Amino acid sequence: MSKMFDVYQNFSDLYDELVNHEDYESNLYKFLSSKIQWENKVVGEFGIGTGRVTKNYIDKAQKLYAYDNSQHMIDKAKENLSKWADKIEYEVLDNSKINSIENTFDVIIEGWSFGHLVVQDDVNRNQTIQYLISETKKRAKEIIFIETLGTNVELPNPPGENLSQFYHALVEAGFKEHIIQTDYKFSNCEEAGNIMGAFFGDSMKNDIIQKQLNVIKEFTGIWIYSKRKFNLRIQRNNPVSGK
C-alpha cells in the first residue's frame, strides 16, 4: 500500500494537516465561487475526505450528501464541518458503487478522489472512466471534477498516462477544463518536507528540504459539465424553422 492510501484509511489527522496547508491563496474558493451558483442547491460530494473542499461552498448550499469510502475520514469531516451538521448527511461509499445511489442532485463535486479509482484499475480503466462520467451525468445537472495536475512541479501536466487518459475522456464527454494553482505553504522547509513526505513519499521530502522550499507548487485541473449550458447550445445550433 502506498503512503497516500495508508494515510487515507488510517491517518485522518495527518491528512487534515496536509490539506490545511494547501491552496494558501484560496484560488479554489475564488474559482468555485465565481463559476458555480451554490445558493439553495442540493449537492452530492464524493470523496469528501476531511471536508476541505466542502468548506468552499457549504455556507450557500441547501443540502449536502457526503460520501467517502473511509469511515475514518468521515468522522474527521463531521468534526470539521460540525457547524453545518444540520444540512449534511454522510454515507460510507466507494466511488465504484455510485450506481447504488438513488439520490439526484443539483450539483455533484469530487476533489482528488475519482482519479485514485482510475489509477487503481489496471484491467478495466476505460470502463471505469466511462462509468464515473455516465453515473454522475445521470444524477446531476452540473458536475465538477477536481484532480491533480502535479505537485512540486513547474508546469501543469497529468501525473502519468492513466490520469491523462481520464482527463482526455472528460473533455471528450463535454467537460470544460480549467487550470489553477493550489500551492502549499509551510512555516519552513523542514515542516514542509515532513508533512508532504508523510503523504507523497521520501523522494518529495528530500527534494523539498534540499531545495529549502516552504512554498510547494501544485497545479489543479477542474473539469465542469453543465446540462443546462449544453442544452442551450443545442437549441442555438438547431433553431426552430421559420423563426
PDB file of C-alpha atoms in Angstrom:
ATOM      1  CA  MET A   1       0.000   0.000   0.000  1.00  0.00           C
ATOM      2  CA  SER A   2       1.370   3.445  -0.912  1.00  0.00           C
ATOM      3  CA  LYS A   3       1.828   6.073   1.746  1.00  0.00           C
ATOM      4  CA  MET A   4      -1.077   8.131   0.446  1.00  0.00           C
ATOM      5  CA  PHE A   5      -3.569   5.244   0.562  1.00  0.00           C
ATOM      6  CA  ASP A   6      -2.387   4.310   4.039  1.00  0.00           C
ATOM      7  CA  VAL A   7      -2.941   7.911   5.140  1.00  0.00           C
ATOM      8  CA  TYR A   8      -6.432   7.983   3.613  1.00  0.00           C
ATOM      9  CA  GLN A   9      -7.509   4.898   5.510  1.00  0.00           C
ATOM     10  CA  ASN A  10      -5.762   5.335   8.845  1.00  0.00           C
ATOM     11  CA  PHE A  11      -4.398   8.828   9.485  1.00  0.00           C
ATOM     12  CA  SER A  12      -7.106  11.453   9.032  1.00  0.00           C
ATOM     13  CA  ASP A  13      -5.351  13.944  11.345  1.00  0.00           C
ATOM     14  CA  LEU A  14      -2.198  13.830   9.221  1.00  0.00           C
ATOM     15  CA  TYR A  15      -4.230  14.193   6.029  1.00  0.00           C
ATOM     16  CA  ASP A  16      -6.134  17.114   7.527  1.00  0.00           C
ATOM     17  CA  GLU A  17      -2.869  18.814   8.474  1.00  0.00           C
ATOM     18  CA  LEU A  18      -1.607  18.371   4.919  1.00  0.00           C
ATOM     19  CA  VAL A  19      -4.655  19.824   3.163  1.00  0.00           C
ATOM     20  CA  ASN A  20      -4.906  22.721   5.608  1.00  0.00           C
ATOM     21  CA  HIS A  21      -1.594  23.945   4.180  1.00  0.00           C
ATOM     22  CA  GLU A  22      -2.873  23.548   0.628  1.00  0.00           C
ATOM     23  CA  ASP A  23      -4.138  26.377  -1.585  1.00  0.00           C
ATOM     24  CA  TYR A  24      -2.888  29.112   0.740  1.00  0.00           C
ATOM     25  CA  GLU A  25      -4.059  31.762  -1.740  1.00  0.00           C
ATOM     26  CA  SER A  26      -7.633  30.361  -1.746  1.00  0.00           C
ATOM     27  CA  ASN A  27      -7.704  30.012  -5.530  1.00  0.00           C
ATOM     28  CA  LEU A  28     -10.093  27.065  -5.398  1.00  0.00           C
ATOM     29  CA  TYR A  29     -12.610  29.049  -3.359  1.00  0.00           C
ATOM     30  CA  LYS A  30     -12.340  32.000  -5.737  1.00  0.00           C
ATOM     31  CA  PHE A  31     -12.846  29.756  -8.741  1.00  0.00           C
ATOM     32  CA  LEU A  32     -15.789  27.768  -7.379  1.00  0.00           C
ATOM     33  CA  SER A  33     -17.483  30.923  -6.110  1.00  0.00           C
ATOM     34  CA  SER A  34     -17.235  32.620  -9.492  1.00  0.00           C
ATOM     35  CA  LYS A  35     -18.166  29.655 -11.704  1.00  0.00           C
ATOM     36  CA  ILE A  36     -20.887  27.803  -9.783  1.00  0.00           C
ATOM     37  CA  GLN A  37     -24.197  29.006  -8.347  1.00  0.00           C
ATOM     38  CA  TRP A  38     -24.377  27.216  -4.989  1.00  0.00           C
ATOM     39  CA  GLU A  39     -27.311  29.048  -3.432  1.00  0.00           C
ATOM     40  CA  ASN A  40     -30.055  26.653  -2.279  1.00  0.00           C
ATOM     41  CA  LYS A  41     -28.553  23.758  -4.237  1.00  0.00           C
ATOM     42  CA  VAL A  42     -28.631  20.089  -3.268  1.00  0.00           C
ATOM     43  CA  VAL A  43     -25.064  18.831  -3.579  1.00  0.00           C
ATOM     44  CA  GLY A  44     -23.511  15.373  -3.715  1.00  0.00           C
ATOM     45  CA  GLU A  45     -19.813  15.269  -2.857  1.00  0.00           C
ATOM     46  CA  PHE A  46     -17.766  12.135  -3.470  1.00  0.00           C
ATOM     47  CA  GLY A  47     -14.541  11.528  -1.600  1.00  0.00           C
ATOM     48  CA  ILE A  48     -15.302  14.191   0.981  1.00  0.00           C
ATOM     49  CA  GLY A  49     -12.149  13.366   2.943  1.00  0.00           C
ATOM     50  CA  THR A  50     -11.884  15.695   5.927  1.00  0.00           C
ATOM     51  CA  GLY A  51     -14.128  18.344   4.378  1.00  0.00           C
ATOM     52  CA  ARG A  52     -11.682  20.877   2.957  1.00  0.00           C
ATOM     53  CA  VAL A  53     -13.368  21.179  -0.449  1.00  0.00           C
ATOM     54  CA  THR A  54     -16.756  21.237   1.254  1.00  0.00           C
ATOM     55  CA  LYS A  55     -15.916  24.428   3.134  1.00  0.00           C
ATOM     56  CA  ASN A  56     -15.714  26.245  -0.204  1.00  0.00           C
ATOM     57  CA  TYR A  57     -19.472  26.038  -0.787  1.00  0.00           C
ATOM     58  CA  ILE A  58     -21.339  24.625   2.224  1.00  0.00           C
ATOM     59  CA  ASP A  59     -22.420  28.014   3.569  1.00  0.00           C
ATOM     60  CA  LYS A  60     -24.535  28.574   0.454  1.00  0.00           C
ATOM     61  CA  ALA A  61     -25.774  25.043  -0.275  1.00  0.00           C
ATOM     62  CA  GLN A  62     -29.185  23.921   0.925  1.00  0.00           C
ATOM     63  CA  LYS A  63     -28.290  20.245   1.479  1.00  0.00           C
ATOM     64  CA  LEU A  64     -25.211  18.062   1.151  1.00  0.00           C
ATOM     65  CA  TYR A  65     -24.992  14.309   0.739  1.00  0.00           C
ATOM     66  CA  ALA A  66     -21.382  13.452   1.585  1.00  0.00           C
ATOM     67  CA  TYR A  67     -19.728  10.184   0.543  1.00  0.00           C
ATOM     68  CA  ASP A  68     -16.349   8.623   1.286  1.00  0.00           C
ATOM     69  CA  ASN A  69     -15.038   5.056   1.375  1.00  0.00           C
ATOM     70  CA  SER A  70     -13.385   5.640   4.762  1.00  0.00           C
ATOM     71  CA  GLN A  71     -15.379   5.965   7.980  1.00  0.00           C
ATOM     72  CA  HIS A  72     -12.144   7.294   9.471  1.00  0.00           C
ATOM     73  CA  MET A  73     -12.265  10.274   7.098  1.00  0.00           C
ATOM     74  CA  ILE A  74     -15.980  10.817   7.561  1.00  0.00           C
ATOM     75  CA  ASP A  75     -15.529  11.027  11.332  1.00  0.00           C
ATOM     76  CA  LYS A  76     -12.940  13.776  10.840  1.00  0.00           C
ATOM     77  CA  ALA A  77     -15.187  15.555   8.340  1.00  0.00           C
ATOM     78  CA  LYS A  78     -18.044  15.536  10.850  1.00  0.00           C
ATOM     79  CA  GLU A  79     -15.736  17.199  13.351  1.00  0.00           C
ATOM     80  CA  ASN A  80     -14.517  19.824  10.867  1.00  0.00           C
ATOM     81  CA  LEU A  81     -17.988  20.530   9.471  1.00  0.00           C
ATOM     82  CA  SER A  82     -19.939  20.419  12.749  1.00  0.00           C
ATOM     83  CA  LYS A  83     -21.101  23.998  12.171  1.00  0.00           C
ATOM     84  CA  TRP A  84     -23.208  22.755   9.243  1.00  0.00           C
ATOM     85  CA  ALA A  85     -24.258  19.380  10.701  1.00  0.00           C
ATOM     86  CA  ASP A  86     -27.953  20.091  10.248  1.00  0.00           C
ATOM     87  CA  LYS A  87     -27.688  20.088   6.464  1.00  0.00           C
ATOM     88  CA  ILE A  88     -25.198  17.260   5.845  1.00  0.00           C
ATOM     89  CA  GLU A  89     -25.877  13.541   5.534  1.00  0.00           C
ATOM     90  CA  TYR A  90     -22.866  11.200   5.448  1.00  0.00           C
ATOM     91  CA  GLU A  91     -22.530   7.737   3.950  1.00  0.00           C
ATOM     92  CA  VAL A  92     -19.633   5.323   3.614  1.00  0.00           C
ATOM     93  CA  LEU A  93     -19.476   4.558  -0.103  1.00  0.00           C
ATOM     94  CA  ASP A  94     -16.775   3.509  -2.529  1.00  0.00           C
ATOM     95  CA  ASN A  95     -16.670   5.505  -5.765  1.00  0.00           C
ATOM     96  CA  SER A  96     -17.198   2.266  -7.675  1.00  0.00           C
ATOM     97  CA  LYS A  97     -20.691   1.996  -6.125  1.00  0.00           C
ATOM     98  CA  ILE A  98     -22.183   5.290  -7.322  1.00  0.00           C
ATOM     99  CA  ASN A  99     -24.799   3.322  -9.250  1.00  0.00           C
ATOM    100  CA  SER A 100     -26.318   2.208  -5.935  1.00  0.00           C
ATOM    101  CA  ILE A 101     -27.326   5.780  -5.018  1.00  0.00           C
ATOM    102  CA  GLU A 102     -30.969   6.702  -5.502  1.00  0.00           C
ATOM    103  CA  ASN A 103     -30.482  10.410  -4.794  1.00  0.00           C
ATOM    104  CA  THR A 104     -30.203  13.014  -7.529  1.00  0.00           C
ATOM    105  CA  PHE A 105     -28.522  16.392  -7.085  1.00  0.00           C
ATOM    106  CA  ASP A 106     -28.316  19.875  -8.490  1.00  0.00           C
ATOM    107  CA  VAL A 107     -24.513  19.675  -8.308  1.00  0.00           C
ATOM    108  CA  ILE A 108     -22.032  16.808  -7.993  1.00  0.00           C
ATOM    109  CA  ILE A 109     -18.476  17.609  -6.933  1.00  0.00           C
ATOM    110  CA  GLU A 110     -15.440  15.428  -6.263  1.00  0.00           C
ATOM    111  CA  GLY A 111     -11.945  16.502  -5.290  1.00  0.00           C
ATOM    112  CA  TRP A 112      -8.802  14.406  -5.801  1.00  0.00           C
ATOM    113  CA  SER A 113     -10.889  11.234  -5.434  1.00  0.00           C
ATOM    114  CA  PHE A 114     -12.089   9.719  -8.722  1.00  0.00           C
ATOM    115  CA  GLY A 115      -8.545   9.809 -10.072  1.00  0.00           C
ATOM    116  CA  HIS A 116      -7.462   7.266  -7.472  1.00  0.00           C
ATOM    117  CA  LEU A 117     -10.082   4.784  -8.677  1.00  0.00           C
ATOM    118  CA  VAL A 118      -8.958   5.300 -12.274  1.00  0.00           C
ATOM    119  CA  VAL A 119      -5.287   4.753 -11.422  1.00  0.00           C
ATOM    120  CA  GLN A 120      -6.010   1.617  -9.382  1.00  0.00           C
ATOM    121  CA  ASP A 121      -7.992  -0.113 -12.143  1.00  0.00           C
ATOM    122  CA  ASP A 122      -5.358  -1.586 -14.455  1.00  0.00           C
ATOM    123  CA  VAL A 123      -7.740  -4.069 -16.073  1.00  0.00           C
ATOM    124  CA  ASN A 124     -10.858  -2.053 -16.934  1.00  0.00           C
ATOM    125  CA  ARG A 125      -9.614   1.532 -16.798  1.00  0.00           C
ATOM    126  CA  ASN A 126     -11.591   2.846 -19.762  1.00  0.00           C
ATOM    127  CA  GLN A 127     -14.795   1.238 -18.460  1.00  0.00           C
ATOM    128  CA  THR A 128     -14.157   2.790 -15.046  1.00  0.00           C
ATOM    129  CA  ILE A 129     -13.714   6.225 -16.598  1.00  0.00           C
ATOM    130  CA  GLN A 130     -16.916   5.921 -18.624  1.00  0.00           C
ATOM    131  CA  TYR A 131     -18.733   4.618 -15.547  1.00  0.00           C
ATOM    132  CA  LEU A 132     -17.754   7.685 -13.479  1.00  0.00           C
ATOM    133  CA  ILE A 133     -18.842  10.022 -16.261  1.00  0.00           C
ATOM    134  CA  SER A 134     -22.150   8.309 -17.044  1.00  0.00           C
ATOM    135  CA  GLU A 135     -23.207   7.727 -13.439  1.00  0.00           C
ATOM    136  CA  THR A 136     -22.590  11.331 -12.421  1.00  0.00           C
ATOM    137  CA  LYS A 137     -24.360  12.632 -15.527  1.00  0.00           C
ATOM    138  CA  LYS A 138     -27.423  10.576 -14.577  1.00  0.00           C
ATOM    139  CA  ARG A 139     -27.591  12.202 -11.151  1.00  0.00           C
ATOM    140  CA  ALA A 140     -26.812  15.907 -11.513  1.00  0.00           C
ATOM    141  CA  LYS A 141     -27.376  18.945 -13.706  1.00  0.00           C
ATOM    142  CA  GLU A 142     -23.889  20.249 -13.012  1.00  0.00           C
ATOM    143  CA  ILE A 143     -20.743  18.192 -12.371  1.00  0.00           C
ATOM    144  CA  ILE A 144     -17.334  19.294 -11.091  1.00  0.00           C
ATOM    145  CA  PHE A 145     -14.301  17.018 -11.169  1.00  0.00           C
ATOM    146  CA  ILE A 146     -11.199  18.348  -9.366  1.00  0.00           C
ATOM    147  CA  GLU A 147      -7.982  16.404  -9.929  1.00  0.00           C
ATOM    148  CA  THR A 148      -4.223  16.835  -9.769  1.00  0.00           C
ATOM    149  CA  LEU A 149      -2.026  18.244 -12.493  1.00  0.00           C
ATOM    150  CA  GLY A 150       1.113  17.822 -10.452  1.00  0.00           C
ATOM    151  CA  THR A 151       2.649  18.629  -7.060  1.00  0.00           C
ATOM    152  CA  ASN A 152       6.152  20.081  -6.646  1.00  0.00           C
ATOM    153  CA  VAL A 153       6.414  20.661 -10.401  1.00  0.00           C
ATOM    154  CA  GLU A 154       6.984  23.755 -12.524  1.00  0.00           C
ATOM    155  CA  LEU A 155       4.256  23.211 -15.135  1.00  0.00           C
ATOM    156  CA  PRO A 156       0.805  21.561 -15.093  1.00  0.00           C
ATOM    157  CA  ASN A 157       0.692  18.058 -16.529  1.00  0.00           C
ATOM    158  CA  PRO A 158      -1.251  14.874 -15.748  1.00  0.00           C
ATOM    159  CA  PRO A 159       0.948  12.727 -13.469  1.00  0.00           C
ATOM    160  CA  GLY A 160       1.038   9.629 -15.638  1.00  0.00           C
ATOM    161  CA  GLU A 161      -0.696   8.162 -18.664  1.00  0.00           C
ATOM    162  CA  ASN A 162      -3.589   6.787 -16.616  1.00  0.00           C
ATOM    163  CA  LEU A 163      -4.740  10.227 -15.477  1.00  0.00           C
ATOM    164  CA  SER A 164      -4.009  11.689 -18.907  1.00  0.00           C
ATOM    165  CA  GLN A 165      -6.474   9.167 -20.346  1.00  0.00           C
ATOM    166  CA  PHE A 166      -9.036  10.165 -17.707  1.00  0.00           C
ATOM    167  CA  TYR A 167      -8.716  13.892 -18.348  1.00  0.00           C
ATOM    168  CA  HIS A 168      -8.886  13.451 -22.117  1.00  0.00           C
ATOM    169  CA  ALA A 169     -12.090  11.425 -21.730  1.00  0.00           C
ATOM    170  CA  LEU A 170     -13.653  14.195 -19.645  1.00  0.00           C
ATOM    171  CA  VAL A 171     -13.061  16.750 -22.392  1.00  0.00           C
ATOM    172  CA  GLU A 172     -14.422  14.309 -24.974  1.00  0.00           C
ATOM    173  CA  ALA A 173     -17.548  13.916 -22.808  1.00  0.00           C
ATOM    174  CA  GLY A 174     -18.264  17.655 -22.825  1.00  0.00           C
ATOM    175  CA  PHE A 175     -16.452  18.791 -19.680  1.00  0.00           C
ATOM    176  CA  LYS A 176     -14.667  22.139 -19.890  1.00  0.00           C
ATOM    177  CA  GLU A 177     -11.151  22.146 -18.457  1.00  0.00           C
ATOM    178  CA  HIS A 178      -9.747  24.864 -16.205  1.00  0.00           C
ATOM    179  CA  ILE A 179      -6.327  25.027 -14.526  1.00  0.00           C
ATOM    180  CA  ILE A 180      -5.494  26.809 -11.286  1.00  0.00           C
ATOM    181  CA  GLN A 181      -2.643  26.767  -8.761  1.00  0.00           C
ATOM    182  CA  THR A 182      -3.335  25.416  -5.291  1.00  0.00           C
ATOM    183  CA  ASP A 183       0.140  25.786  -3.779  1.00  0.00           C
ATOM    184  CA  TYR A 184       1.058  24.578  -0.304  1.00  0.00           C
ATOM    185  CA  LYS A 185       2.688  26.960   2.194  1.00  0.00           C
ATOM    186  CA  PHE A 186       4.511  25.997   5.385  1.00  0.00           C
ATOM    187  CA  SER A 187       6.468  27.929   8.009  1.00  0.00           C
ATOM    188  CA  ASN A 188       9.785  26.371   6.904  1.00  0.00           C
ATOM    189  CA  CYS A 189      11.253  23.690   4.655  1.00  0.00           C
ATOM    190  CA  GLU A 190      11.566  21.123   7.455  1.00  0.00           C
ATOM    191  CA  GLU A 191       7.867  21.319   8.253  1.00  0.00           C
ATOM    192  CA  ALA A 192       7.058  21.206   4.534  1.00  0.00           C
ATOM    193  CA  GLY A 193       9.282  18.185   3.952  1.00  0.00           C
ATOM    194  CA  ASN A 194       7.967  16.216   6.901  1.00  0.00           C
ATOM    195  CA  ILE A 195       4.263  16.780   6.189  1.00  0.00           C
ATOM    196  CA  MET A 196       4.474  16.473   2.404  1.00  0.00           C
ATOM    197  CA  GLY A 197       6.784  13.478   2.664  1.00  0.00           C
ATOM    198  CA  ALA A 198       4.429  11.636   5.005  1.00  0.00           C
ATOM    199  CA  PHE A 199       1.872  11.641   2.192  1.00  0.00           C
ATOM    200  CA  PHE A 200       3.801  11.840  -1.078  1.00  0.00           C
ATOM    201  CA  GLY A 201       6.897   9.875  -0.052  1.00  0.00           C
ATOM    202  CA  ASP A 202      10.542  10.312   0.884  1.00  0.00           C
ATOM    203  CA  SER A 203      11.631  11.456  -2.571  1.00  0.00           C
ATOM    204  CA  MET A 204       9.459  14.559  -2.325  1.00  0.00           C
ATOM    205  CA  LYS A 205      10.501  15.115   1.277  1.00  0.00           C
ATOM    206  CA  ASN A 206      14.182  15.072   0.376  1.00  0.00           C
ATOM    207  CA  ASP A 207      13.677  17.332  -2.646  1.00  0.00           C
ATOM    208  CA  ILE A 208      11.792  19.932  -0.601  1.00  0.00           C
ATOM    209  CA  ILE A 209      14.403  20.007   2.160  1.00  0.00           C
ATOM    210  CA  GLN A 210      17.332  20.043  -0.267  1.00  0.00           C
ATOM    211  CA  LYS A 211      15.838  22.989  -2.164  1.00  0.00           C
ATOM    212  CA  GLN A 212      14.771  24.652   1.115  1.00  0.00           C
ATOM    213  CA  LEU A 213      11.185  25.152  -0.052  1.00  0.00           C
ATOM    214  CA  ASN A 214       8.410  26.366   2.195  1.00  0.00           C
ATOM    215  CA  VAL A 215       6.022  27.032  -0.715  1.00  0.00           C
ATOM    216  CA  ILE A 216       5.411  23.967  -2.885  1.00  0.00           C
ATOM    217  CA  LYS A 217       3.772  24.472  -6.239  1.00  0.00           C
ATOM    218  CA  GLU A 218       0.676  22.470  -7.052  1.00  0.00           C
ATOM    219  CA  PHE A 219      -1.435  22.611 -10.200  1.00  0.00           C
ATOM    220  CA  THR A 220      -5.071  21.550 -10.144  1.00  0.00           C
ATOM    221  CA  GLY A 221      -7.396  20.758 -13.011  1.00  0.00           C
ATOM    222  CA  ILE A 222     -11.107  21.471 -12.729  1.00  0.00           C
ATOM    223  CA  TRP A 223     -13.472  19.915 -15.260  1.00  0.00           C
ATOM    224  CA  ILE A 224     -17.053  21.220 -15.346  1.00  0.00           C
ATOM    225  CA  TYR A 225     -20.056  19.757 -17.131  1.00  0.00           C
ATOM    226  CA  SER A 226     -23.387  21.585 -17.258  1.00  0.00           C
ATOM    227  CA  LYS A 227     -26.514  20.046 -18.746  1.00  0.00           C
ATOM    228  CA  ARG A 228     -28.203  23.437 -18.764  1.00  0.00           C
ATOM    229  CA  LYS A 229     -25.443  25.074 -20.808  1.00  0.00           C
ATOM    230  CA  PHE A 230     -25.227  22.058 -23.100  1.00  0.00           C
ATOM    231  CA  ASN A 231     -28.982  22.162 -23.759  1.00  0.00           C
ATOM    232  CA  LEU A 232     -28.851  25.873 -24.544  1.00  0.00           C
ATOM    233  CA  ARG A 233     -26.046  25.249 -27.026  1.00  0.00           C
ATOM    234  CA  ILE A 234     -28.080  22.533 -28.742  1.00  0.00           C
ATOM    235  CA  GLN A 235     -31.061  24.853 -29.028  1.00  0.00           C
ATOM    236  CA  ARG A 236     -28.956  27.605 -30.611  1.00  0.00           C
ATOM    237  CA  ASN A 237     -27.479  25.178 -33.109  1.00  0.00           C
ATOM    238  CA  ASN A 238     -30.937  23.863 -34.083  1.00  0.00           C
ATOM    239  CA  PRO A 239     -33.260  26.875 -34.364  1.00  0.00           C
ATOM    240  CA  VAL A 240     -36.961  26.298 -34.874  1.00  0.00           C
ATOM    241  CA  SER A 241     -37.887  26.536 -38.552  1.00  0.00           C
ATOM    242  CA  GLY A 242     -39.478  29.835 -39.544  1.00  0.00           C
ATOM    243  CA  LYS A 243     -38.250  31.768 -36.503  1.00  0.00           C
TER     244      LYS A 243
END
